[in-house]
Amino acid sequence: MAAVSNRSALFLVPSLLIPSGRDLRSAAKFALAGAVLAGLFGILHDQITYTISPEYFTRMKFDQFRAADFGLPPRGRVALIGFLGTWWVGLIGAWFLARVAVRKWQRPGKLVMKALLGIIGIAVAFGIAGYFAGPAFLSNRAGWPDALAGMGVTDAQAFHRVAAIHLGSYVGAFLGWVAMLIGFLWRSFMTFEPRLMMSLHDAVALRPWNQG
């Protein structure tokens, strides 16, 4: 029984104990797809927010990402910042979703991609909410007007909108990921599909009395 318990404990982390490495390779593939999808979303997201408030980037983000200044034009730098700020979120988020899906279902790819698109949809919804709520939420925060004045921001309302869009997008993405992961786990416990039966067969094969 100890061998079965140890196998279960390795559910969400890479392990050489996974038979043939098939599950690990599949999870890594979906994690890479999640990183690419999130990076592309970040590029598009920041191109839109740069249009709304260029100062959010020229007065703040460019300085925060000064290590990634390779002499690109402003739009190029914005695209790079958008990718750098999101690819790792997609990588980690897709990894955990995939680690559930590839062990439970025969066709996990469709489920993982639908979940990732759902997360993006929730992030967009929260970002849109931030656009409308940003000025009211941020304009009266203590020290905020002085901080913007110190950075030389001339269009505070646009800056507020974009700051709230970015905050809302991250919050929405996190909540969406949590919801999707819980949904995956719930579905995995409520259904018995061929991949699950195969995993149970492997677990039984690891019992001490089957070791010879």
Coordinates of N, CA, C and O in Angstrom, one line a residue, residues 71-140:
G71 N 16.4 48.0 -27.5 CA 16.3 49.0 -28.5 C 15.1 48.9 -29.5 O 15.2 49.5 -30.6
L72 N 14.1 48.2 -29.1 CA 12.9 48.1 -30.0 C 12.1 49.3 -30.0 O 12.2 50.1 -29.0
P73 N 11.3 49.6 -31.0 CA 10.4 50.7 -31.0 C 9.4 50.5 -29.9 O 9.2 49.4 -29.4
P74 N 8.6 51.6 -29.5 CA 7.7 51.5 -28.4 C 6.8 50.3 -28.4 O 6.6 49.5 -27.5
R75 N 6.1 50.1 -29.6 CA 5.2 49.0 -29.7 C 5.9 47.6 -29.6 O 5.3 46.7 -29.1
G76 N 7.1 47.5 -30.1 CA 7.8 46.3 -29.9 C 8.2 46.0 -28.4 O 8.1 44.9 -28.0
R77 N 8.5 47.1 -27.7 CA 8.8 46.9 -26.3 C 7.5 46.5 -25.5 O 7.6 45.7 -24.6
V78 N 6.4 47.1 -25.9 CA 5.1 46.8 -25.3 C 4.8 45.3 -25.5 O 4.4 44.6 -24.6
A79 N 5.0 44.8 -26.7 CA 4.8 43.4 -27.0 C 5.6 42.5 -26.2 O 5.2 41.5 -25.7
L80 N 6.9 42.9 -26.1 CA 7.8 42.0 -25.3 C 7.4 42.0 -23.8 O 7.4 41.0 -23.2
I81 N 7.0 43.2 -23.3 CA 6.6 43.2 -21.9 C 5.4 42.4 -21.7 O 5.2 41.7 -20.7
G82 N 4.4 42.5 -22.7 CA 3.2 41.7 -22.6 C 3.5 40.2 -22.5 O 2.9 39.4 -21.8
F83 N 4.4 39.7 -23.4 CA 4.8 38.3 -23.4 C 5.5 37.9 -22.1 O 5.2 36.9 -21.5
L84 N 6.5 38.7 -21.7 CA 7.2 38.4 -20.5 C 6.4 38.3 -19.2 O 6.6 37.6 -18.3
G85 N 5.3 39.1 -19.2 CA 4.5 39.2 -18.0 C 3.4 38.1 -18.0 O 2.7 38.0 -16.9
T86 N 3.3 37.3 -19.0 CA 2.2 36.3 -19.0 C 2.5 34.9 -19.4 O 1.8 34.0 -19.0
W87 N 3.6 34.7 -20.1 CA 3.9 33.3 -20.6 C 4.1 32.3 -19.4 O 3.6 31.2 -19.5
W88 N 4.7 32.8 -18.4 CA 4.9 31.9 -17.2 C 3.6 31.6 -16.5 O 3.5 30.5 -15.9
V89 N 2.7 32.5 -16.5 CA 1.4 32.2 -15.9 C 0.7 31.1 -16.7 O 0.1 30.2 -16.1
G90 N 0.7 31.2 -18.0 CA 0.1 30.1 -18.8 C 0.8 28.8 -18.6 O 0.2 27.7 -18.6
L91 N 2.1 28.8 -18.5 CA 2.9 27.6 -18.3 C 2.5 26.9 -17.1 O 2.2 25.7 -17.1
I92 N 2.5 27.6 -16.0 CA 2.2 27.0 -14.7 C 0.7 26.6 -14.6 O 0.4 25.4 -14.2
G93 N -0.2 27.4 -15.1 CA -1.6 27.1 -15.0 C -1.9 25.9 -15.9 O -2.7 25.0 -15.4
A94 N -1.4 25.9 -17.1 CA -1.7 24.7 -18.0 C -1.1 23.4 -17.4 O -1.6 22.4 -17.6
W95 N 0.1 23.6 -16.8 CA 0.7 22.4 -16.3 C -0.2 21.6 -15.3 O -0.4 20.4 -15.4
F96 N -0.7 22.4 -14.3 CA -1.6 21.7 -13.3 C -2.9 21.2 -13.9 O -3.3 20.1 -13.5
L97 N -3.5 21.9 -14.8 CA -4.7 21.4 -15.5 C -4.3 20.1 -16.2 O -5.1 19.2 -16.2
A98 N -3.2 20.2 -17.0 CA -2.9 19.0 -17.7 C -2.5 17.8 -16.9 O -2.8 16.7 -17.3
R99 N -1.9 18.0 -15.7 CA -1.6 16.9 -14.8 C -2.8 16.2 -14.4 O -2.8 15.0 -14.0
V100 N -3.9 16.9 -14.3 CA -5.2 16.2 -14.0 C -5.7 15.5 -15.2 O -6.1 14.3 -15.2
A101 N -5.8 16.3 -16.3 CA -6.5 15.8 -17.5 C -5.8 14.5 -18.1 O -6.5 13.6 -18.5
V102 N -4.5 14.5 -18.2 CA -3.8 13.5 -18.9 C -3.9 12.1 -18.2 O -3.7 11.1 -18.8
R103 N -4.1 12.2 -16.9 CA -4.2 11.0 -16.1 C -5.6 10.5 -16.0 O -5.8 9.3 -15.6
K104 N -6.6 11.3 -16.4 CA -8.0 10.9 -16.2 C -8.8 10.6 -17.5 O -9.7 9.8 -17.5
W105 N -8.4 11.3 -18.6 CA -9.2 11.2 -19.8 C -8.4 10.9 -21.0 O -7.2 11.2 -21.1
Q106 N -9.0 10.2 -21.9 CA -8.3 9.7 -23.1 C -8.0 10.9 -24.1 O -7.0 10.8 -24.8
R107 N -8.9 11.9 -24.1 CA -8.6 13.0 -25.0 C -8.6 14.3 -24.2 O -9.5 15.1 -24.2
P108 N -7.5 14.5 -23.5 CA -7.3 15.7 -22.6 C -7.1 17.0 -23.3 O -7.4 18.0 -22.7
G109 N -6.6 16.9 -24.5 CA -6.2 18.2 -25.2 C -7.4 19.1 -25.3 O -7.3 20.3 -25.1
K110 N -8.5 18.6 -25.8 CA -9.7 19.5 -26.0 C -10.1 20.1 -24.7 O -10.5 21.3 -24.6
L111 N -10.1 19.3 -23.6 CA -10.6 19.8 -22.3 C -9.6 20.9 -21.8 O -10.0 21.9 -21.3
V112 N -8.3 20.7 -21.9 CA -7.3 21.7 -21.5 C -7.4 23.0 -22.2 O -7.4 24.1 -21.7
M113 N -7.6 22.9 -23.6 CA -7.6 24.1 -24.4 C -8.9 24.8 -24.1 O -8.9 26.1 -24.0
K114 N -10.0 24.1 -23.9 CA -11.3 24.8 -23.5 C -11.1 25.5 -22.2 O -11.6 26.6 -22.0
A115 N -10.5 24.9 -21.3 CA -10.2 25.5 -20.0 C -9.4 26.8 -20.1 O -9.7 27.8 -19.5
L116 N -8.3 26.7 -20.9 CA -7.5 27.8 -21.1 C -8.2 29.0 -21.7 O -8.0 30.2 -21.3
L117 N -9.0 28.7 -22.7 CA -9.8 29.7 -23.4 C -10.8 30.3 -22.4 O -11.1 31.5 -22.4
G118 N -11.4 29.5 -21.5 CA -12.3 30.0 -20.5 C -11.6 30.9 -19.5 O -12.2 31.9 -19.1
I119 N -10.4 30.6 -19.2 CA -9.6 31.4 -18.2 C -9.4 32.8 -18.9 O -9.5 33.8 -18.3
I120 N -9.0 32.8 -20.2 CA -8.8 34.0 -20.9 C -10.1 34.8 -21.0 O -10.0 36.1 -20.8
G121 N -11.2 34.2 -21.2 CA -12.5 34.9 -21.2 C -12.8 35.6 -19.9 O -13.2 36.7 -19.9
I122 N -12.5 34.9 -18.8 CA -12.7 35.5 -17.5 C -11.8 36.6 -17.2 O -12.2 37.7 -16.7
A123 N -10.5 36.5 -17.7 CA -9.6 37.5 -17.5 C -10.0 38.8 -18.3 O -9.9 39.9 -17.8
V124 N -10.5 38.6 -19.5 CA -11.0 39.7 -20.3 C -12.2 40.4 -19.6 O -12.2 41.6 -19.6
A125 N -13.1 39.6 -19.1 CA -14.2 40.2 -18.4 C -13.8 41.0 -17.2 O -14.3 42.2 -17.0
F126 N -12.9 40.5 -16.4 CA -12.4 41.3 -15.3 C -11.6 42.5 -15.7 O -11.7 43.6 -15.1
G127 N -10.9 42.4 -16.8 CA -10.2 43.6 -17.4 C -11.1 44.6 -17.8 O -10.9 45.8 -17.6
I128 N -12.2 44.3 -18.5 CA -13.2 45.2 -18.9 C -13.8 45.9 -17.7 O -14.0 47.2 -17.7
A129 N -14.1 45.1 -16.7 CA -14.6 45.8 -15.5 C -13.6 46.8 -14.9 O -14.0 47.8 -14.4
G130 N -12.4 46.4 -14.9 CA -11.3 47.3 -14.5 C -11.3 48.6 -15.3 O -11.1 49.7 -14.7
Y131 N -11.5 48.5 -16.6 CA -11.6 49.8 -17.4 C -12.6 50.8 -16.9 O -12.3 52.0 -16.8
F132 N -13.8 50.3 -16.5 CA -14.8 51.2 -16.1 C -14.7 51.6 -14.6 O -15.1 52.7 -14.2
A133 N -14.2 50.7 -13.8 CA -14.1 50.9 -12.4 C -12.8 51.6 -12.0 O -12.7 52.2 -10.9
G134 N -11.8 51.6 -12.8 CA -10.4 52.0 -12.5 C -10.4 53.5 -12.0 O -9.8 53.7 -10.9
P135 N -10.9 54.4 -12.7 CA -10.8 55.8 -12.2 C -11.4 56.0 -10.8 O -10.8 56.7 -9.9
A136 N -12.6 55.4 -10.5 CA -13.2 55.6 -9.2 C -12.5 54.8 -8.2 O -12.4 55.3 -7.0
F137 N -11.9 53.7 -8.5 CA -11.2 52.9 -7.5 C -9.8 53.4 -7.2 O -9.4 53.3 -6.0
L138 N -9.1 54.0 -8.1 CA -7.7 54.3 -7.9 C -7.5 55.8 -7.6 O -6.5 56.2 -7.0
S139 N -8.4 56.7 -8.2 CA -8.1 58.1 -8.1 C -8.0 58.7 -6.7 O -7.2 59.6 -6.5
N140 N -8.7 58.1 -5.8 CA -8.7 58.6 -4.4 C -7.9 57.8 -3.4 O -7.9 58.0 -2.2

